[in-house]
Amino acid sequence: MSFTFNNKTVNNVGTLNSNGEVTARVEASMMALPPSRRLSEWRAQLGERCDISRLFVTRDESYTALTALQFTNGETASEVRAQTDVRQADGTTLTDRRLFFFTLGGGTIRGDVNCPATHEAYAFDVQLRPGWNTVHEISTFGLTLKQRGTVQYVAEPGATYAGRLLVTADNEGDVR
């Protein structure tokens, strides 16, 4: 398994066994420090298409984010993401995807974002502490993928994950 960050690929960070078990270890020193993005960039990017008047960044901090690991099986390139999908009684699907952020300091982005043109909405409660942080990206999808509720971002300290994984084959579009 490998990951690419800041145009640098780091190989041999983990294994995907034939029984589906994944073991990976990513150290902050592997991620081409210092952190390269700032929380204010996230706000600015959303501001290009959304109302961000209720989204606030306090202690604008640099961070790095690891969202997926890559692996190849012969000719097929695939991604592994820390993600849990749970079908709800009403037919919707609750998705909790984990993003792993590393920061040298602490920073906060909180508030709500509304995007009238695209019917998107976001709610942020992300307080990054020095070191690794797990940021939950929580969303609910309706019976069709076009229906999506407010996407919530919530952070907690630490970055250990033991749970379900989503594996996507890049060249086939398959999800397993």
PDB file of C-alpha atoms in Angstrom:
ATOM      1  CA  MET A   1       0.000   0.000   0.000  1.00  0.00           C
ATOM      2  CA  SER A   2       1.099   3.561  -0.633  1.00  0.00           C
ATOM      3  CA  PHE A   3      -0.103   7.144  -0.514  1.00  0.00           C
ATOM      4  CA  THR A   4       0.754  10.306  -2.415  1.00  0.00           C
ATOM      5  CA  PHE A   5       0.978  13.655  -0.706  1.00  0.00           C
ATOM      6  CA  ASN A   6       2.501  16.901  -2.013  1.00  0.00           C
ATOM      7  CA  ASN A   7       3.467  15.041  -5.219  1.00  0.00           C
ATOM      8  CA  LYS A   8       5.552  12.577  -3.205  1.00  0.00           C
ATOM      9  CA  THR A   9       4.635   8.883  -3.172  1.00  0.00           C
ATOM     10  CA  VAL A  10       5.451   6.849  -0.088  1.00  0.00           C
ATOM     11  CA  ASN A  11       5.423   3.092  -0.693  1.00  0.00           C
ATOM     12  CA  ASN A  12       5.135   0.087   1.603  1.00  0.00           C
ATOM     13  CA  VAL A  13       3.029   1.693   4.331  1.00  0.00           C
ATOM     14  CA  GLY A  14       0.791  -1.330   4.765  1.00  0.00           C
ATOM     15  CA  THR A  15      -0.709  -4.530   3.436  1.00  0.00           C
ATOM     16  CA  LEU A  16      -4.072  -5.727   2.210  1.00  0.00           C
ATOM     17  CA  ASN A  17      -4.367  -9.459   2.940  1.00  0.00           C
ATOM     18  CA  SER A  18      -6.450 -11.876   0.876  1.00  0.00           C
ATOM     19  CA  ASN A  19      -8.968 -12.125   3.743  1.00  0.00           C
ATOM     20  CA  GLY A  20      -9.625  -8.373   3.416  1.00  0.00           C
ATOM     21  CA  GLU A  21      -7.684  -7.275   6.492  1.00  0.00           C
ATOM     22  CA  VAL A  22      -5.735  -4.059   6.089  1.00  0.00           C
ATOM     23  CA  THR A  23      -2.808  -3.063   8.256  1.00  0.00           C
ATOM     24  CA  ALA A  24      -1.182   0.322   7.639  1.00  0.00           C
ATOM     25  CA  ARG A  25       1.006   2.734   9.551  1.00  0.00           C
ATOM     26  CA  VAL A  26       1.571   6.308   8.411  1.00  0.00           C
ATOM     27  CA  GLU A  27       3.931   8.532  10.361  1.00  0.00           C
ATOM     28  CA  ALA A  28       3.760  12.317  10.138  1.00  0.00           C
ATOM     29  CA  SER A  29       7.405  12.361   9.025  1.00  0.00           C
ATOM     30  CA  MET A  30       6.354  10.524   5.833  1.00  0.00           C
ATOM     31  CA  MET A  31       4.000  13.296   4.761  1.00  0.00           C
ATOM     32  CA  ALA A  32       6.515  15.836   3.454  1.00  0.00           C
ATOM     33  CA  LEU A  33       6.155  18.234   6.359  1.00  0.00           C
ATOM     34  CA  PRO A  34       5.605  21.030   7.115  1.00  0.00           C
ATOM     35  CA  PRO A  35       1.829  20.936   6.648  1.00  0.00           C
ATOM     36  CA  SER A  36       0.820  22.619   3.418  1.00  0.00           C
ATOM     37  CA  ARG A  37      -2.871  23.644   3.573  1.00  0.00           C
ATOM     38  CA  ARG A  38      -4.567  26.126   5.873  1.00  0.00           C
ATOM     39  CA  LEU A  39      -8.075  25.997   7.300  1.00  0.00           C
ATOM     40  CA  SER A  40      -8.789  29.377   5.692  1.00  0.00           C
ATOM     41  CA  GLU A  41      -8.166  27.800   2.252  1.00  0.00           C
ATOM     42  CA  TRP A  42     -11.001  25.351   2.910  1.00  0.00           C
ATOM     43  CA  ARG A  43     -13.274  28.306   3.733  1.00  0.00           C
ATOM     44  CA  ALA A  44     -12.134  30.250   0.646  1.00  0.00           C
ATOM     45  CA  GLN A  45     -12.722  27.269  -1.641  1.00  0.00           C
ATOM     46  CA  LEU A  46     -16.296  26.864  -0.379  1.00  0.00           C
ATOM     47  CA  GLY A  47     -16.790  30.631  -0.706  1.00  0.00           C
ATOM     48  CA  GLU A  48     -16.413  30.381  -4.478  1.00  0.00           C
ATOM     49  CA  ARG A  49     -19.840  28.740  -4.773  1.00  0.00           C
ATOM     50  CA  CYS A  50     -21.517  28.961  -1.364  1.00  0.00           C
ATOM     51  CA  ASP A  51     -22.645  31.345   1.374  1.00  0.00           C
ATOM     52  CA  ILE A  52     -19.896  31.164   4.009  1.00  0.00           C
ATOM     53  CA  SER A  53     -21.095  34.093   6.152  1.00  0.00           C
ATOM     54  CA  ARG A  54     -21.740  31.685   9.069  1.00  0.00           C
ATOM     55  CA  LEU A  55     -18.437  29.792   8.776  1.00  0.00           C
ATOM     56  CA  PHE A  56     -15.621  30.973  11.007  1.00  0.00           C
ATOM     57  CA  VAL A  57     -11.948  30.097  11.190  1.00  0.00           C
ATOM     58  CA  THR A  58     -10.223  30.863  14.479  1.00  0.00           C
ATOM     59  CA  ARG A  59      -6.578  30.083  14.862  1.00  0.00           C
ATOM     60  CA  ASP A  60      -5.946  29.502  11.155  1.00  0.00           C
ATOM     61  CA  GLU A  61      -3.564  26.552  11.151  1.00  0.00           C
ATOM     62  CA  SER A  62      -1.700  24.570   8.508  1.00  0.00           C
ATOM     63  CA  TYR A  63      -2.523  20.882   8.206  1.00  0.00           C
ATOM     64  CA  THR A  64      -1.911  17.866   6.029  1.00  0.00           C
ATOM     65  CA  ALA A  65      -4.711  15.433   5.222  1.00  0.00           C
ATOM     66  CA  LEU A  66      -4.618  11.750   4.382  1.00  0.00           C
ATOM     67  CA  THR A  67      -7.885  10.589   2.839  1.00  0.00           C
ATOM     68  CA  ALA A  68      -7.031   7.262   1.159  1.00  0.00           C
ATOM     69  CA  LEU A  69      -4.323   4.679   0.595  1.00  0.00           C
ATOM     70  CA  GLN A  70      -3.598   3.204  -2.826  1.00  0.00           C
ATOM     71  CA  PHE A  71      -2.655  -0.329  -3.789  1.00  0.00           C
ATOM     72  CA  THR A  72      -2.278  -2.358  -6.946  1.00  0.00           C
ATOM     73  CA  ASN A  73      -3.285  -5.932  -7.579  1.00  0.00           C
ATOM     74  CA  GLY A  74      -1.674  -6.856 -10.866  1.00  0.00           C
ATOM     75  CA  GLU A  75      -2.889  -4.244 -13.350  1.00  0.00           C
ATOM     76  CA  THR A  76      -5.703  -2.821 -11.202  1.00  0.00           C
ATOM     77  CA  ALA A  77      -5.053   0.319  -9.161  1.00  0.00           C
ATOM     78  CA  SER A  78      -7.412   0.765  -6.215  1.00  0.00           C
ATOM     79  CA  GLU A  79      -8.015   2.978  -3.194  1.00  0.00           C
ATOM     80  CA  VAL A  80      -8.810   2.068   0.403  1.00  0.00           C
ATOM     81  CA  ARG A  81     -10.799   4.557   2.498  1.00  0.00           C
ATOM     82  CA  ALA A  82     -11.797   4.374   6.159  1.00  0.00           C
ATOM     83  CA  GLN A  83     -15.559   4.511   5.737  1.00  0.00           C
ATOM     84  CA  THR A  84     -18.688   3.031   7.268  1.00  0.00           C
ATOM     85  CA  ASP A  85     -21.979   2.947   5.358  1.00  0.00           C
ATOM     86  CA  VAL A  86     -25.126   2.022   7.312  1.00  0.00           C
ATOM     87  CA  ARG A  87     -28.535   1.567   5.691  1.00  0.00           C
ATOM     88  CA  GLN A  88     -31.201   3.291   7.804  1.00  0.00           C
ATOM     89  CA  ALA A  89     -34.779   2.081   8.372  1.00  0.00           C
ATOM     90  CA  ASP A  90     -36.119   4.881   6.142  1.00  0.00           C
ATOM     91  CA  GLY A  91     -34.036   3.644   3.178  1.00  0.00           C
ATOM     92  CA  THR A  92     -31.327   6.312   3.401  1.00  0.00           C
ATOM     93  CA  THR A  93     -27.655   5.487   3.882  1.00  0.00           C
ATOM     94  CA  LEU A  94     -25.566   7.103   6.617  1.00  0.00           C
ATOM     95  CA  THR A  95     -21.915   7.441   5.567  1.00  0.00           C
ATOM     96  CA  ASP A  96     -19.122   8.181   8.054  1.00  0.00           C
ATOM     97  CA  ARG A  97     -15.832   8.650   6.206  1.00  0.00           C
ATOM     98  CA  ARG A  98     -12.684   9.298   8.234  1.00  0.00           C
ATOM     99  CA  LEU A  99     -10.094  11.811   7.084  1.00  0.00           C
ATOM    100  CA  PHE A 100      -6.806  11.948   8.973  1.00  0.00           C
ATOM    101  CA  PHE A 101      -5.336  15.415   9.559  1.00  0.00           C
ATOM    102  CA  PHE A 102      -1.923  16.241  10.996  1.00  0.00           C
ATOM    103  CA  THR A 103      -1.076  19.687  12.347  1.00  0.00           C
ATOM    104  CA  LEU A 104       1.796  21.164  14.310  1.00  0.00           C
ATOM    105  CA  GLY A 105      -0.475  23.628  16.136  1.00  0.00           C
ATOM    106  CA  GLY A 106      -4.168  23.910  16.835  1.00  0.00           C
ATOM    107  CA  GLY A 107      -6.838  25.452  14.652  1.00  0.00           C
ATOM    108  CA  THR A 108     -10.613  25.652  14.446  1.00  0.00           C
ATOM    109  CA  ILE A 109     -13.228  25.928  11.709  1.00  0.00           C
ATOM    110  CA  ARG A 110     -16.849  26.060  12.870  1.00  0.00           C
ATOM    111  CA  GLY A 111     -20.190  27.031  11.454  1.00  0.00           C
ATOM    112  CA  ASP A 112     -22.598  26.358   8.623  1.00  0.00           C
ATOM    113  CA  VAL A 113     -22.337  26.671   4.854  1.00  0.00           C
ATOM    114  CA  ASN A 114     -25.235  26.850   2.429  1.00  0.00           C
ATOM    115  CA  CYS A 115     -24.873  26.449  -1.337  1.00  0.00           C
ATOM    116  CA  PRO A 116     -28.207  27.449  -2.930  1.00  0.00           C
ATOM    117  CA  ALA A 117     -27.101  26.866  -6.536  1.00  0.00           C
ATOM    118  CA  THR A 118     -26.074  23.235  -5.902  1.00  0.00           C
ATOM    119  CA  HIS A 119     -28.420  22.467  -2.967  1.00  0.00           C
ATOM    120  CA  GLU A 120     -25.423  21.492  -0.817  1.00  0.00           C
ATOM    121  CA  ALA A 121     -25.080  22.246   2.896  1.00  0.00           C
ATOM    122  CA  TYR A 122     -22.207  21.734   5.322  1.00  0.00           C
ATOM    123  CA  ALA A 123     -21.836  21.950   9.104  1.00  0.00           C
ATOM    124  CA  PHE A 124     -18.337  22.260  10.605  1.00  0.00           C
ATOM    125  CA  ASP A 125     -17.171  21.572  14.156  1.00  0.00           C
ATOM    126  CA  VAL A 126     -13.481  20.922  13.537  1.00  0.00           C
ATOM    127  CA  GLN A 127     -11.028  21.754  16.282  1.00  0.00           C
ATOM    128  CA  LEU A 128      -7.602  20.439  15.378  1.00  0.00           C
ATOM    129  CA  ARG A 129      -5.144  19.734  18.163  1.00  0.00           C
ATOM    130  CA  PRO A 130      -1.377  19.351  17.629  1.00  0.00           C
ATOM    131  CA  GLY A 131      -0.590  15.929  16.130  1.00  0.00           C
ATOM    132  CA  TRP A 132      -3.017  13.573  14.410  1.00  0.00           C
ATOM    133  CA  ASN A 133      -6.766  14.218  14.325  1.00  0.00           C
ATOM    134  CA  THR A 134      -9.595  12.139  12.888  1.00  0.00           C
ATOM    135  CA  VAL A 135     -12.123  14.259  11.002  1.00  0.00           C
ATOM    136  CA  HIS A 136     -15.466  12.532  10.451  1.00  0.00           C
ATOM    137  CA  GLU A 137     -17.199  13.451   7.197  1.00  0.00           C
ATOM    138  CA  ILE A 138     -20.772  12.388   7.931  1.00  0.00           C
ATOM    139  CA  SER A 139     -23.522  12.500   5.326  1.00  0.00           C
ATOM    140  CA  THR A 140     -26.849  10.885   4.584  1.00  0.00           C
ATOM    141  CA  PHE A 141     -27.807   9.882   1.072  1.00  0.00           C
ATOM    142  CA  GLY A 142     -31.426   9.523   0.026  1.00  0.00           C
ATOM    143  CA  LEU A 143     -32.876   6.771  -2.090  1.00  0.00           C
ATOM    144  CA  THR A 144     -31.130   8.260  -5.104  1.00  0.00           C
ATOM    145  CA  LEU A 145     -27.563   9.561  -4.964  1.00  0.00           C
ATOM    146  CA  LYS A 146     -28.830  12.975  -6.052  1.00  0.00           C
ATOM    147  CA  GLN A 147     -30.466  13.462  -2.645  1.00  0.00           C
ATOM    148  CA  ARG A 148     -27.884  14.275   0.012  1.00  0.00           C
ATOM    149  CA  GLY A 149     -28.385  15.814   3.425  1.00  0.00           C
ATOM    150  CA  THR A 150     -26.097  18.257   5.206  1.00  0.00           C
ATOM    151  CA  VAL A 151     -22.491  17.046   5.287  1.00  0.00           C
ATOM    152  CA  GLN A 152     -21.070  17.325   8.793  1.00  0.00           C
ATOM    153  CA  TYR A 153     -17.374  17.625   9.632  1.00  0.00           C
ATOM    154  CA  VAL A 154     -16.447  16.803  13.237  1.00  0.00           C
ATOM    155  CA  ALA A 155     -12.912  16.296  14.589  1.00  0.00           C
ATOM    156  CA  GLU A 156     -11.515  14.249  17.441  1.00  0.00           C
ATOM    157  CA  PRO A 157      -7.900  13.841  18.549  1.00  0.00           C
ATOM    158  CA  GLY A 158      -5.988  10.757  17.407  1.00  0.00           C
ATOM    159  CA  ALA A 159      -5.907   8.800  14.183  1.00  0.00           C
ATOM    160  CA  THR A 160      -6.246   5.130  14.961  1.00  0.00           C
ATOM    161  CA  TYR A 161      -8.961   3.372  12.991  1.00  0.00           C
ATOM    162  CA  ALA A 162     -10.186  -0.196  13.321  1.00  0.00           C
ATOM    163  CA  GLY A 163     -13.323  -0.633  11.268  1.00  0.00           C
ATOM    164  CA  ARG A 164     -14.839  -1.135   7.859  1.00  0.00           C
ATOM    165  CA  LEU A 165     -13.045   0.006   4.733  1.00  0.00           C
ATOM    166  CA  LEU A 166     -14.291   0.984   1.298  1.00  0.00           C
ATOM    167  CA  VAL A 167     -12.201  -0.354  -1.582  1.00  0.00           C
ATOM    168  CA  THR A 168     -12.655   1.266  -4.988  1.00  0.00           C
ATOM    169  CA  ALA A 169     -11.034   0.020  -8.206  1.00  0.00           C
ATOM    170  CA  ASP A 170      -9.987   3.171 -10.088  1.00  0.00           C
ATOM    171  CA  ASN A 171     -10.077   1.803 -13.595  1.00  0.00           C
ATOM    172  CA  GLU A 172     -13.382  -0.025 -13.266  1.00  0.00           C
ATOM    173  CA  GLY A 173     -15.394   2.231 -10.983  1.00  0.00           C
ATOM    174  CA  ASP A 174     -16.190  -0.836  -8.865  1.00  0.00           C
ATOM    175  CA  VAL A 175     -16.842  -0.546  -5.179  1.00  0.00           C
ATOM    176  CA  ARG A 176     -16.235  -3.597  -3.028  1.00  0.00           C
TER     177      ARG A 176
END
